[in-house]
Short mmCIF file of C-alpha atoms in Angstrom, two decimals:
data_model
loop_
_atom_site.label_atom_id
_atom_site.label_comp_id
_atom_site.label_asym_id
_atom_site.label_seq_id
_atom_site.Cartn_x
_atom_site.Cartn_y
_atom_site.Cartn_z
CA MET A 1 16.01 -43.90 1.00
CA THR A 2 16.44 -43.06 4.68
CA ILE A 3 16.53 -39.25 4.68
CA ASP A 4 18.70 -37.44 7.66
CA LYS A 5 16.34 -35.86 9.46
CA ASN A 6 17.92 -33.04 10.16
CA SER A 7 18.37 -32.25 6.05
CA THR A 8 16.84 -29.18 4.14
CA THR A 9 15.36 -28.53 0.80
CA ASP A 10 13.49 -26.24 -0.73
CA PHE A 11 9.95 -25.24 -1.06
CA GLY A 12 9.96 -22.57 -3.41
CA TYR A 13 11.80 -19.88 -1.61
CA LYS A 14 11.70 -20.97 1.98
CA GLN A 15 13.54 -24.16 3.84
CA VAL A 16 11.84 -26.75 5.25
CA LYS A 17 12.85 -30.32 6.43
CA THR A 18 13.70 -32.62 3.35
CA GLU A 19 11.36 -35.41 4.86
CA GLU A 20 8.17 -32.31 4.96
CA LYS A 21 8.52 -31.24 1.41
CA GLU A 22 6.30 -34.11 -0.29
CA GLN A 23 3.38 -33.44 1.78
CA LEU A 24 3.30 -29.71 1.32
CA VAL A 25 3.51 -30.05 -2.39
CA ALA A 26 1.02 -32.58 -1.80
CA GLY A 27 -1.43 -30.05 0.05
CA VAL A 28 -0.72 -28.10 -3.13
CA PHE A 29 -2.13 -30.56 -5.47
CA HIS A 30 -4.82 -31.54 -3.30
CA SER A 31 -5.76 -27.63 -3.26
CA VAL A 32 -5.34 -26.99 -6.91
CA ALA A 33 -6.75 -30.04 -8.84
CA GLN A 34 -10.44 -29.24 -9.30
CA GLN A 35 -9.19 -26.13 -11.14
CA TYR A 36 -6.10 -27.28 -12.70
CA ASP A 37 -6.83 -27.17 -16.21
CA ILE A 38 -8.90 -24.17 -16.73
CA MET A 39 -5.89 -22.65 -14.37
CA ASN A 40 -3.47 -24.07 -16.82
CA ASP A 41 -5.30 -22.57 -19.94
CA LEU A 42 -5.46 -19.13 -18.16
CA MET A 43 -1.96 -18.61 -16.84
CA SER A 44 -0.68 -20.07 -19.63
CA PHE A 45 -2.99 -18.32 -22.58
CA GLY A 46 -3.92 -21.85 -23.60
CA ILE A 47 -0.03 -22.49 -24.72
CA HIS A 48 0.59 -25.29 -22.63
CA ARG A 49 -1.41 -27.16 -25.51
CA LEU A 50 1.05 -26.31 -28.08
CA TRP A 51 3.77 -27.41 -25.42
CA LYS A 52 2.56 -30.47 -25.27
CA ARG A 53 2.15 -31.20 -28.84
CA PHE A 54 5.25 -30.60 -28.73
CA THR A 55 6.39 -33.25 -26.81
CA ILE A 56 4.11 -35.58 -28.30
CA ASP A 57 5.73 -35.15 -31.39
CA ALA A 58 9.32 -35.44 -30.20
CA SER A 59 8.61 -38.43 -28.31
CA GLY A 60 8.53 -40.66 -31.34
CA ALA A 61 5.06 -42.34 -29.97
CA ARG A 62 3.94 -45.43 -31.93
CA PRO A 63 1.59 -48.17 -32.25
CA GLY A 64 2.28 -50.77 -29.46
CA ASN A 65 4.48 -48.69 -27.43
CA LYS A 66 4.36 -48.66 -23.32
CA VAL A 67 4.95 -44.90 -22.14
CA LEU A 68 5.01 -43.89 -18.68
CA ASP A 69 3.52 -40.37 -18.25
CA LEU A 70 4.94 -39.62 -14.68
CA ALA A 71 3.32 -36.54 -13.09
CA GLY A 72 0.89 -37.19 -15.28
CA GLY A 73 -2.16 -35.13 -13.86
CA THR A 74 -5.19 -34.56 -15.34
CA GLY A 75 -4.28 -36.36 -18.36
CA ASP A 76 -3.16 -34.36 -21.34
CA LEU A 77 -0.15 -36.27 -22.56
CA THR A 78 -1.92 -39.50 -21.93
CA ALA A 79 -5.01 -38.87 -23.88
CA LYS A 80 -3.04 -37.96 -26.39
CA PHE A 81 -0.61 -41.02 -26.12
CA SER A 82 -3.38 -43.43 -25.86
CA LYS A 83 -4.67 -42.67 -29.42
CA ILE A 84 -0.97 -43.04 -30.99
CA VAL A 85 0.06 -46.49 -29.00
CA GLY A 86 -3.28 -48.36 -29.95
CA ALA A 87 -4.77 -51.34 -28.75
CA ASN A 88 -1.65 -53.15 -28.61
CA GLY A 89 0.39 -50.46 -26.71
CA GLN A 90 0.34 -49.00 -23.00
CA VAL A 91 0.09 -45.87 -21.06
CA VAL A 92 0.18 -45.60 -17.62
CA LEU A 93 -0.95 -42.45 -15.67
CA ALA A 94 0.99 -41.87 -12.73
CA ASP A 95 0.68 -39.17 -10.02
CA ILE A 96 2.01 -39.17 -6.73
CA ASN A 97 -1.03 -36.90 -5.46
CA SER A 98 -4.46 -38.78 -5.54
CA SER A 99 -6.59 -35.64 -5.77
CA MET A 100 -4.52 -34.77 -9.37
CA LEU A 101 -4.76 -38.79 -10.53
CA ASN A 102 -8.73 -39.06 -9.74
CA VAL A 103 -9.11 -36.16 -11.65
CA GLY A 104 -7.45 -37.65 -14.32
CA ARG A 105 -8.75 -40.32 -14.67
CA ASP A 106 -12.43 -38.85 -14.41
CA LYS A 107 -11.70 -36.76 -17.25
CA LEU A 108 -10.30 -39.22 -19.63
CA ARG A 109 -12.76 -41.46 -18.48
CA ASP A 110 -15.57 -39.01 -19.78
CA LEU A 111 -13.25 -38.66 -23.11
CA GLY A 112 -13.57 -42.17 -23.76
CA VAL A 113 -10.21 -42.71 -22.93
CA VAL A 114 -10.53 -46.47 -21.67
CA GLY A 115 -8.89 -49.95 -22.72
CA ASN A 116 -5.34 -49.27 -22.62
CA VAL A 117 -4.70 -46.83 -19.88
CA ASP A 118 -3.70 -47.92 -16.27
CA TYR A 119 -3.37 -45.27 -13.04
CA VAL A 120 -0.98 -45.55 -10.64
CA GLN A 121 -0.33 -43.58 -7.59
CA ALA A 122 3.06 -43.40 -7.80
CA ASN A 123 6.60 -41.41 -6.36
CA ALA A 124 9.08 -40.56 -8.91
CA GLN A 125 11.72 -41.07 -6.66
CA ALA A 126 10.97 -44.87 -6.25
CA LEU A 127 9.10 -46.18 -9.05
CA PRO A 128 7.18 -49.05 -8.53
CA PHE A 129 7.62 -50.68 -12.02
CA GLU A 130 10.39 -53.58 -13.19
CA ASP A 131 13.61 -52.85 -14.60
CA ASN A 132 13.12 -52.04 -18.63
CA THR A 133 9.48 -51.55 -19.03
CA PHE A 134 8.88 -48.38 -20.88
CA ASP A 135 9.93 -47.38 -24.10
CA ILE A 136 9.05 -43.89 -23.14
CA VAL A 137 8.61 -41.83 -19.70
CA THR A 138 7.31 -38.18 -19.89
CA ILE A 139 7.19 -35.69 -16.88
CA ALA A 140 5.46 -32.48 -17.97
CA PHE A 141 5.22 -29.80 -15.40
CA GLY A 142 6.43 -31.92 -12.58
CA LEU A 143 10.18 -32.62 -11.68
CA ARG A 144 10.58 -29.20 -10.38
CA ASN A 145 7.97 -30.82 -7.51
CA VAL A 146 10.19 -33.86 -6.57
CA THR A 147 12.36 -33.55 -3.40
CA ASP A 148 15.33 -35.17 -5.08
CA LYS A 149 15.47 -34.61 -8.47
CA ASP A 150 18.53 -36.84 -9.27
CA GLU A 151 16.81 -39.88 -7.67
CA ALA A 152 14.02 -39.42 -9.66
CA LEU A 153 15.97 -39.47 -12.90
CA ARG A 154 18.12 -42.58 -11.78
CA SER A 155 14.03 -44.30 -11.15
CA ILE A 156 13.35 -43.21 -14.44
CA TYR A 157 16.40 -44.53 -16.45
CA ARG A 158 15.81 -47.76 -14.53
CA VAL A 159 12.16 -48.52 -15.61
CA LEU A 160 13.17 -47.30 -19.38
CA LYS A 161 13.72 -50.24 -22.01
CA PRO A 162 17.44 -49.73 -23.72
CA GLY A 163 16.93 -47.57 -26.60
CA GLY A 164 14.02 -45.70 -24.56
CA ARG A 165 13.49 -42.11 -24.05
CA LEU A 166 12.81 -39.82 -21.61
CA LEU A 167 11.55 -36.36 -21.83
CA VAL A 168 10.97 -33.30 -19.38
CA LEU A 169 9.07 -30.61 -20.11
CA GLU A 170 9.61 -28.38 -17.45
CA PHE A 171 9.74 -24.26 -17.07
CA SER A 172 13.04 -23.27 -17.33
CA LYS A 173 15.19 -20.15 -17.76
CA PRO A 174 13.95 -17.64 -20.26
CA GLU A 175 16.47 -16.45 -22.53
CA HIS A 176 16.01 -13.00 -22.88
CA GLU A 177 16.77 -10.28 -19.74
CA LEU A 178 13.51 -8.51 -20.80
CA LEU A 179 11.46 -11.46 -21.20
CA ASN A 180 12.91 -12.48 -17.83
CA LYS A 181 11.73 -9.25 -16.35
CA VAL A 182 7.88 -9.45 -17.93
CA TYR A 183 7.69 -12.87 -16.78
CA ASP A 184 8.77 -12.05 -13.22
CA PHE A 185 6.56 -9.33 -12.77
CA TYR A 186 3.55 -11.63 -13.97
CA SER A 187 4.14 -14.54 -12.01
CA PHE A 188 4.26 -12.95 -8.59
CA ASN A 189 2.27 -10.26 -9.31
CA ILE A 190 -0.70 -11.61 -11.75
CA LEU A 191 -0.44 -15.39 -11.30
CA PRO A 192 -1.08 -15.58 -7.35
CA LYS A 193 -4.12 -12.97 -7.76
CA MET A 194 -5.43 -15.10 -10.90
CA GLY A 195 -5.26 -18.34 -8.58
CA ASP A 196 -7.19 -16.52 -5.34
CA ILE A 197 -10.09 -15.54 -7.98
CA VAL A 198 -10.37 -18.80 -9.52
CA ALA A 199 -8.63 -21.41 -7.81
CA LYS A 200 -9.59 -19.65 -4.40
CA ASP A 201 -5.89 -20.12 -3.37
CA GLY A 202 -3.37 -17.57 -3.95
CA ASP A 203 -0.88 -19.08 -2.03
CA SER A 204 -0.28 -22.32 -4.02
CA TYR A 205 0.13 -20.02 -7.07
CA GLU A 206 2.82 -18.42 -5.64
CA TYR A 207 4.66 -21.53 -4.15
CA LEU A 208 4.52 -22.36 -7.98
CA ALA A 209 6.09 -19.44 -9.82
CA GLU A 210 8.18 -19.88 -7.08
CA SER A 211 9.32 -23.45 -7.69
CA ILE A 212 9.90 -22.86 -10.91
CA ARG A 213 12.85 -20.37 -10.28
CA MET A 214 13.89 -22.76 -7.91
CA HIS A 215 14.32 -25.35 -10.88
CA PRO A 216 17.62 -25.83 -12.60
CA ASP A 217 18.01 -23.81 -15.89
CA GLN A 218 18.96 -25.79 -19.03
CA GLU A 219 22.35 -26.59 -18.89
CA THR A 220 22.09 -28.03 -15.26
CA LEU A 221 19.29 -30.23 -15.90
CA LYS A 222 20.99 -31.74 -19.02
CA ALA A 223 24.05 -32.52 -16.43
CA MET A 224 21.61 -33.53 -14.33
CA MET A 225 19.99 -36.44 -17.04
CA GLU A 226 23.87 -37.44 -18.10
CA THR A 227 24.98 -38.10 -14.42
CA ALA A 228 21.82 -40.37 -14.16
CA GLY A 229 23.12 -42.26 -17.24
CA PHE A 230 21.15 -40.80 -20.27
CA GLU A 231 22.67 -40.17 -23.08
CA GLN A 232 22.36 -37.90 -26.24
CA THR A 233 20.65 -35.39 -24.07
CA SER A 234 19.40 -32.55 -25.37
CA TYR A 235 17.31 -29.72 -25.15
CA HIS A 236 14.92 -26.95 -27.41
CA ASN A 237 13.63 -23.62 -25.51
CA LEU A 238 10.28 -23.09 -26.19
CA THR A 239 8.36 -19.43 -25.66
CA GLY A 240 11.74 -17.89 -24.95
CA GLY A 241 12.72 -20.33 -22.92
CA ILE A 242 10.49 -20.14 -20.46
CA VAL A 243 9.56 -23.67 -21.21
CA ALA A 244 12.16 -26.12 -22.18
CA LEU A 245 11.98 -29.95 -23.60
CA HIS A 246 14.72 -32.12 -22.35
CA LYS A 247 15.14 -35.43 -23.98
CA GLY A 248 17.82 -38.48 -23.10
CA PHE A 249 17.88 -42.28 -24.24
CA LYS A 250 19.03 -45.17 -22.21
CA PHE A 251 20.94 -47.48 -24.24
#
């Protein structure tokens, strides 16, 4: 992909040169990697575990499947998929950020998750896999950080097998205005302070809150998936739409 050196894109609420966003996002996740799991539990009150369990249940994963856990970070989904697909299956934990990938690898090995898991540093916009490789691709809380989401969706579509499915678990647009106001207050007043205390980096968590607001809403993301080629697209709102699970198939 050739990037116009004059083009800009969002980095939270800021506009930055498109060619710079990847490195800026990398800086965020290099900074928060070591405290990422602790912060996930704190800032979601542990509910992220239920969102991920719902995603696993919706995946239809079964023994022998080949699964790509894209932007898989510290490997929560990979650990669960590893048990489901078994010795004849394979899970690839892929992340663009080396710090997150290293934390994920260490965590999963400490948990005894070995044998059917591979680790790959990869950019979602240019996945280093052959066409028609995976039965399932998941991307959980990662798509909003990708510079070109449309290109990433096309890349994912390419590496899925015919009949395969994509699941996108991501923060989205709350369904009710009162919930939206409460969520905004929490995101911009409490979350950065929590990040400052626990991860020693309030700025990164301020970016993460802003990136959620800049991410496409439920219907927009559904349309983007369809433009990339996915069929039978749908989404399910979780926790009042704070999070949504989008699903689409390649036929």
